[in-house]
CSV table of C-alpha atoms in Angstrom, one decimal:
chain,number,residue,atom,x,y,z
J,23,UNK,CA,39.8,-129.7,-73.9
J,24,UNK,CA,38.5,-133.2,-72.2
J,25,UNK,CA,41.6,-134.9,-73.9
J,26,UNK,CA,44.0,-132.2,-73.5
J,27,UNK,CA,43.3,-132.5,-69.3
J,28,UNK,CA,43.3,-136.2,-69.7
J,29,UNK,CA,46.6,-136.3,-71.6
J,30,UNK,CA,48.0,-133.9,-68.7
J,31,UNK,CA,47.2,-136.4,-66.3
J,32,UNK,CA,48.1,-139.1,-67.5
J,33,UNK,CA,51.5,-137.8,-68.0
J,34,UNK,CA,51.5,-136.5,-64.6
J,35,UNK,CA,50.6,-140.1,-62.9
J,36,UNK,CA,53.3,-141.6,-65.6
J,37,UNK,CA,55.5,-139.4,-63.9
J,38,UNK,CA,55.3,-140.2,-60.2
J,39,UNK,CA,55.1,-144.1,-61.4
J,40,UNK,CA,58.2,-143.9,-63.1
J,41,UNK,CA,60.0,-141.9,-60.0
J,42,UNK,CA,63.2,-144.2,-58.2
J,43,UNK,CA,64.5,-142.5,-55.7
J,44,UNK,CA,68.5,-142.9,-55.4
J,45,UNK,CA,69.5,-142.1,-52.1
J,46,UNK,CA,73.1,-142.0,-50.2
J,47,UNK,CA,73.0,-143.2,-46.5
J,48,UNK,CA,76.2,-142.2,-44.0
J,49,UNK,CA,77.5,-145.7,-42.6
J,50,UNK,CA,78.3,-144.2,-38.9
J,51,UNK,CA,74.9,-143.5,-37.2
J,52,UNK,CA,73.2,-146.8,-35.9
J,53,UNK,CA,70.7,-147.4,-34.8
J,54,UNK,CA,69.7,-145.1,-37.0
J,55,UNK,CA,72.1,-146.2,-39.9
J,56,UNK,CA,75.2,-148.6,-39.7
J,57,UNK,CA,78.0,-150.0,-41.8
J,58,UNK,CA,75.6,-151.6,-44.1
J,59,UNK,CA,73.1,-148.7,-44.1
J,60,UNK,CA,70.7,-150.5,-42.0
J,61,UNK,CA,69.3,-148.9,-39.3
J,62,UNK,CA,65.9,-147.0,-38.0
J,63,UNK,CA,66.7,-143.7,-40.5
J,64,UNK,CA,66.6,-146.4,-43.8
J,65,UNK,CA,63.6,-148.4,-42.4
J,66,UNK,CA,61.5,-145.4,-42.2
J,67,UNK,CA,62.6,-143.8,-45.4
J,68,UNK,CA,61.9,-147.0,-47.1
J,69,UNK,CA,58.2,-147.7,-45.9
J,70,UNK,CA,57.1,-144.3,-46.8
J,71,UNK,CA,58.2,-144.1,-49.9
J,72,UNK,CA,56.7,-147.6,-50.3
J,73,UNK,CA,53.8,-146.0,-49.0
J,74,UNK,CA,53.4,-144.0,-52.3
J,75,UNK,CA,54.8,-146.8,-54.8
J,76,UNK,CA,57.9,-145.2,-55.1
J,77,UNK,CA,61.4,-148.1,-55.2
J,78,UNK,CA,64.3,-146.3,-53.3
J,79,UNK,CA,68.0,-147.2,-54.0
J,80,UNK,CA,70.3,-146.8,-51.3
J,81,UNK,CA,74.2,-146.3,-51.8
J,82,UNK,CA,76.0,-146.6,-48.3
J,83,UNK,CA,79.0,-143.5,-48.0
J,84,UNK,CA,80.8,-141.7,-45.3
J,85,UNK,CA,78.6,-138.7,-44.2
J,86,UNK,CA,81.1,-135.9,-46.0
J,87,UNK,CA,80.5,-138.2,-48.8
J,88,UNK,CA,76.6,-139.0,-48.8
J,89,UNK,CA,76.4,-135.1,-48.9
J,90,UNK,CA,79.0,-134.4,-51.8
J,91,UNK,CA,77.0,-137.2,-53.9
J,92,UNK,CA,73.9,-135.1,-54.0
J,93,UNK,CA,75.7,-131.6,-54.2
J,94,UNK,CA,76.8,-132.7,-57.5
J,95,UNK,CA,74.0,-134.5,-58.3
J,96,UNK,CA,75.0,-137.9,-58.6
J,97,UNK,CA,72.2,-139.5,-56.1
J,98,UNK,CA,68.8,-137.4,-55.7
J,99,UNK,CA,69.4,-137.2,-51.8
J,100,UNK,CA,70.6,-138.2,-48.8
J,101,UNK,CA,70.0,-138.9,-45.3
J,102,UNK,CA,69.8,-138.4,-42.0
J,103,UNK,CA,70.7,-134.2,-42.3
J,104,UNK,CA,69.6,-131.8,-39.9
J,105,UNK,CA,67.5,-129.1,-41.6
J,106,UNK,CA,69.3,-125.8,-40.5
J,107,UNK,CA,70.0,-122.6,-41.8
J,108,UNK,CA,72.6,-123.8,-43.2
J,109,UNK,CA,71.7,-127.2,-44.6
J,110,UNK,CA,68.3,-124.9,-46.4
J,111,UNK,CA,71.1,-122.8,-48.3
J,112,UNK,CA,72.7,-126.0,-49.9
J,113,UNK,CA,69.5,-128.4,-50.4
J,114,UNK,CA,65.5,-129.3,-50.6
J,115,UNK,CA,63.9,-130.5,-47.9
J,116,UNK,CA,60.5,-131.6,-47.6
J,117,UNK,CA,58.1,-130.5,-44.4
J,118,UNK,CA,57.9,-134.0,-42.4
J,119,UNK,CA,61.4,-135.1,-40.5
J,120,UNK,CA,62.0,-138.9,-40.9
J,121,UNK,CA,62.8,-138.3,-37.2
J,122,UNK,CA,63.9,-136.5,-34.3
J,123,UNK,CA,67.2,-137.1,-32.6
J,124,UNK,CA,68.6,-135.0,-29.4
J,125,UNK,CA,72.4,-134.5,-29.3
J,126,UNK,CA,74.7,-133.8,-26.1
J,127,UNK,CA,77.6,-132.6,-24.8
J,128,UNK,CA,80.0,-135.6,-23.7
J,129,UNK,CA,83.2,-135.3,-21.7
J,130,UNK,CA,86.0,-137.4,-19.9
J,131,UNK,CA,84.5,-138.6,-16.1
J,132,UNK,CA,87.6,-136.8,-15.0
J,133,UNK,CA,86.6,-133.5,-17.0
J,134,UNK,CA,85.1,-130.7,-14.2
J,135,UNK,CA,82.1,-129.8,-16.3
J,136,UNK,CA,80.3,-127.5,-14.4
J,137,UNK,CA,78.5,-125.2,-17.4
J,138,UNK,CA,74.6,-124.8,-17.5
J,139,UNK,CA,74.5,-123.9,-21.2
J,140,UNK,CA,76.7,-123.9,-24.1
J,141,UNK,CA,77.7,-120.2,-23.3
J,142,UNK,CA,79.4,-120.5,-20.1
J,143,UNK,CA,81.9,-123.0,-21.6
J,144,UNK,CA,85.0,-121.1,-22.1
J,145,UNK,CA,86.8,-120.0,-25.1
J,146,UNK,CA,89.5,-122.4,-26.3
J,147,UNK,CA,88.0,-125.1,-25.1
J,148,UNK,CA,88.4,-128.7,-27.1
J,149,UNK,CA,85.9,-130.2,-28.8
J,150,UNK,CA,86.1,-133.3,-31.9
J,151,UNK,CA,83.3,-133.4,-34.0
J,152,UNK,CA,82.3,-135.6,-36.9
J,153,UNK,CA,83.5,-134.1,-40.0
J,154,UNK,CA,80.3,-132.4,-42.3
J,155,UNK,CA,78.1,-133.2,-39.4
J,156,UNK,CA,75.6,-130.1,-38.1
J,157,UNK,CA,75.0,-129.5,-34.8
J,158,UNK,CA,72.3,-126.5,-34.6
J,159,UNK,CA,71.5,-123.1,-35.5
J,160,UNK,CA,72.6,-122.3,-31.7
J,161,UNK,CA,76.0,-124.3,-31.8
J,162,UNK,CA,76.8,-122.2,-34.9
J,163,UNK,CA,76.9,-119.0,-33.0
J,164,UNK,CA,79.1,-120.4,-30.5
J,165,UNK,CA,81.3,-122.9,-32.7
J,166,UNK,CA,84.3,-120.0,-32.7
J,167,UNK,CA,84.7,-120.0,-29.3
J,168,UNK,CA,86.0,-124.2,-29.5
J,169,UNK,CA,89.0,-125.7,-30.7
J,170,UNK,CA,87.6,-127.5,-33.0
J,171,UNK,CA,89.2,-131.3,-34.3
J,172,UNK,CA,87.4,-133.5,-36.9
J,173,UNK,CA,87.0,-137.0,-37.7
J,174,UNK,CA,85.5,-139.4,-39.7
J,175,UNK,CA,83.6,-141.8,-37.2
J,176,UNK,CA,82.3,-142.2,-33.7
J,177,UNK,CA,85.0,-144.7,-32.5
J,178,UNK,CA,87.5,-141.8,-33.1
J,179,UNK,CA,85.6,-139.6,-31.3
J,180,UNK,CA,85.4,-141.8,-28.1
J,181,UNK,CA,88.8,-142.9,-28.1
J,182,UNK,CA,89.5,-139.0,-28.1
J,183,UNK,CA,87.6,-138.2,-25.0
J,184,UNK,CA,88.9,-141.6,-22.8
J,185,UNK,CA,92.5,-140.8,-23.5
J,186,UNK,CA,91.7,-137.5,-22.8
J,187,UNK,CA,93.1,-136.0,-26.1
J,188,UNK,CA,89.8,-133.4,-26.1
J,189,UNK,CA,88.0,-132.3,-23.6
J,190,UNK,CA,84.3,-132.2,-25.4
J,191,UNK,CA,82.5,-133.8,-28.0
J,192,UNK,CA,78.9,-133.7,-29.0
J,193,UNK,CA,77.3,-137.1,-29.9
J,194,UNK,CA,73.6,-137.8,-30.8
J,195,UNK,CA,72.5,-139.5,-27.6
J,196,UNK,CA,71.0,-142.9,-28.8
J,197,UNK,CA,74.3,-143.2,-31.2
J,198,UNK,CA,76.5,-142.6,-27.8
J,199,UNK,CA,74.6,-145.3,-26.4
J,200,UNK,CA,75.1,-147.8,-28.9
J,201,UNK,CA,78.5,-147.5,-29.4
J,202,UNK,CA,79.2,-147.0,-25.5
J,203,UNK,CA,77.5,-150.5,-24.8
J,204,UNK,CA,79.9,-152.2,-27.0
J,205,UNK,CA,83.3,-150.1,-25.2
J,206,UNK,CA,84.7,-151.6,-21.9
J,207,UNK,CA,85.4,-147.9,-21.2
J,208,UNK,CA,82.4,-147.0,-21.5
J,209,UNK,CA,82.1,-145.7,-17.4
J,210,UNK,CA,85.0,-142.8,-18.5
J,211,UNK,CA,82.7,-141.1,-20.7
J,212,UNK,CA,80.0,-138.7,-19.4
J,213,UNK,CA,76.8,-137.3,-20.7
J,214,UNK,CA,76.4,-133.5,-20.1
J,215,UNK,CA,74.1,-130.9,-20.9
J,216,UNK,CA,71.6,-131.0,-24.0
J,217,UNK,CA,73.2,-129.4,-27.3
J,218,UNK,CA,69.9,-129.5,-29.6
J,219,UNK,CA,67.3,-131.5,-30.7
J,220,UNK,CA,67.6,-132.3,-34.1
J,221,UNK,CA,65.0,-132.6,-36.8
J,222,UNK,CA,66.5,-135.1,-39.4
J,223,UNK,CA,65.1,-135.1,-42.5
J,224,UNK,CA,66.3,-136.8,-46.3
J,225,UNK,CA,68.1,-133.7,-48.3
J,226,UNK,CA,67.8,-133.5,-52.0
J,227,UNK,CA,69.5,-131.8,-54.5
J,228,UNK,CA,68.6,-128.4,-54.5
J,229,UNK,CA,68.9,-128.1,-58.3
J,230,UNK,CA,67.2,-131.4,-59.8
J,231,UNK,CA,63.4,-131.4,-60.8
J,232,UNK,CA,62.9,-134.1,-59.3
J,233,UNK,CA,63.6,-133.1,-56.2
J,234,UNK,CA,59.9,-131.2,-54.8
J,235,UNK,CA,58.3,-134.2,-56.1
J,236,UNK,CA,60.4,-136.9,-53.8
J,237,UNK,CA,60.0,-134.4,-51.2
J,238,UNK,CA,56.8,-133.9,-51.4
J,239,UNK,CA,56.2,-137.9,-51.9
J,240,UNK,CA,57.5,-138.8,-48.8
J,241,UNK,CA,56.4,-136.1,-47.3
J,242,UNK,CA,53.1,-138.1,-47.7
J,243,UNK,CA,54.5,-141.5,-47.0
J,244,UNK,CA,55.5,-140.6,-43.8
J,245,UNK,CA,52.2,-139.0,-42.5
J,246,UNK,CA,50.7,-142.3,-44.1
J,247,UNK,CA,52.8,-144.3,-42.0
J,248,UNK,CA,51.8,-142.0,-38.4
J,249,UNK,CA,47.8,-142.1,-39.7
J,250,UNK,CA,48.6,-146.0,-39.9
J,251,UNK,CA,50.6,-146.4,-36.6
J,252,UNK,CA,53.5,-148.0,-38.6
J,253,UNK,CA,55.7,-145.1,-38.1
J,254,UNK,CA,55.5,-145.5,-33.9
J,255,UNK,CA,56.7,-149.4,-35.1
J,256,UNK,CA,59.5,-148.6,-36.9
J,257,UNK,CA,61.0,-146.0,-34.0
J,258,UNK,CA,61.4,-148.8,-32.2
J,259,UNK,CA,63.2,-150.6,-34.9
């Protein structure tokens, strides 16, 4: 029985040392992840799974892309998703968010926003979006009341509000701010009322055994790196 547990565990610790995890990273989100996939997102999901020995792999997509890689399980996961009803339907998540990340509503300087909340914008109303992005559990309830365009990266999206081809967009408020420091137009665009916070977290596929595991991994990677103070570091990127 001795050698029967020992076998068990030894195949168990095989396991978790022989674990890569291959990850897609969208290339539209500094500073949490750029072009290159470098960013705050892919520094802390690196250090905690270095935390727990585990090499990560990181394949650089659009964010409609990143997700369709580990629908159909071609990577194990990807990041930075927002754990929402509807993200939980379509893949695993673990408990800890690699971070947290506030989004707002943006508009034209010339725009009359006058709205306390997301309900008391009025129906019809023009907002772009990324494409595949998600933008809360509240936003969903309201998201039929907008007419709704989509594209592929932030620059589209600003260059949509300051030639006033929208009226609204939401933007994740440290991502407005990088890409509004580089844009001598900057002063046109206006930040409005809160849309969510946003718990972002690295989604695996929801079918792969391997998934729980990584989850659960850097799961403890991360609290490793808060116990350590590292994590508080590598906010600040």
């Amino acid at each position: 029985m001795k050698i029967f547990i020992t076998l068990i565990l030894l195949l168990l610790n095989f396991s978790v040392l022989s674990l890569e995890a291959n990850l897609a990273v969208e290339d539209s989100w500094p500073p949490y992840s750029d072009k290159l996939g470098k960013g705050i997102a892919t520094n802390i999901v690196g250090a905690a799974f270095n935390e727990v020995s585990i090499p990560v792999k990181i394949t650089v997509f659009p964010y409609i892309r990143a997700l369709r890689t580990v629908s159909n399980g071609e990577l194990d996961g990807c990041y930075s998703v927002t754990k929402q009803e509807s993200t939980q339907k379509q893949y695993h998540f673990g408990n800890e968010p690699i971070l947290k990340s506030q989004a707002s509503f943006f508009h034209h300087a010339d725009y009359d926003f006058k709205f306390k909340n997301i309900s008391e914008i009025p129906n019809g109303t023009s907002l772009v979006l990324i494409r595949g992005y998600e933008y809360g559990n509240n936003f969903e309830k309201y998201k039929k009341n907008f007419k709704i365009f989509y594209v592929n990266t932030q620059e589209q999206i600003i260059s949509m509000i300051v030639t006033k081809r929208v009226s609204l967009t939401i933007m994740f408020d440290e991502v407005a701010k990088y890409y509004l420091r580089k844009n001598p137009r900057a002063n046109e665009v206006k930040k409005a009322i809160p849309n969510h916070m946003s718990d972002i977290y690295v989604a695996f596929n929801l079918q792969s055994p391997k998934s729980k595991l990584l989850a659960s991994k850097l799961d403890e990677g991360i609290r490793k790196l808060k116990a350590s103070g590292k994590y508080e570091m590598l906010l600040r990127f």
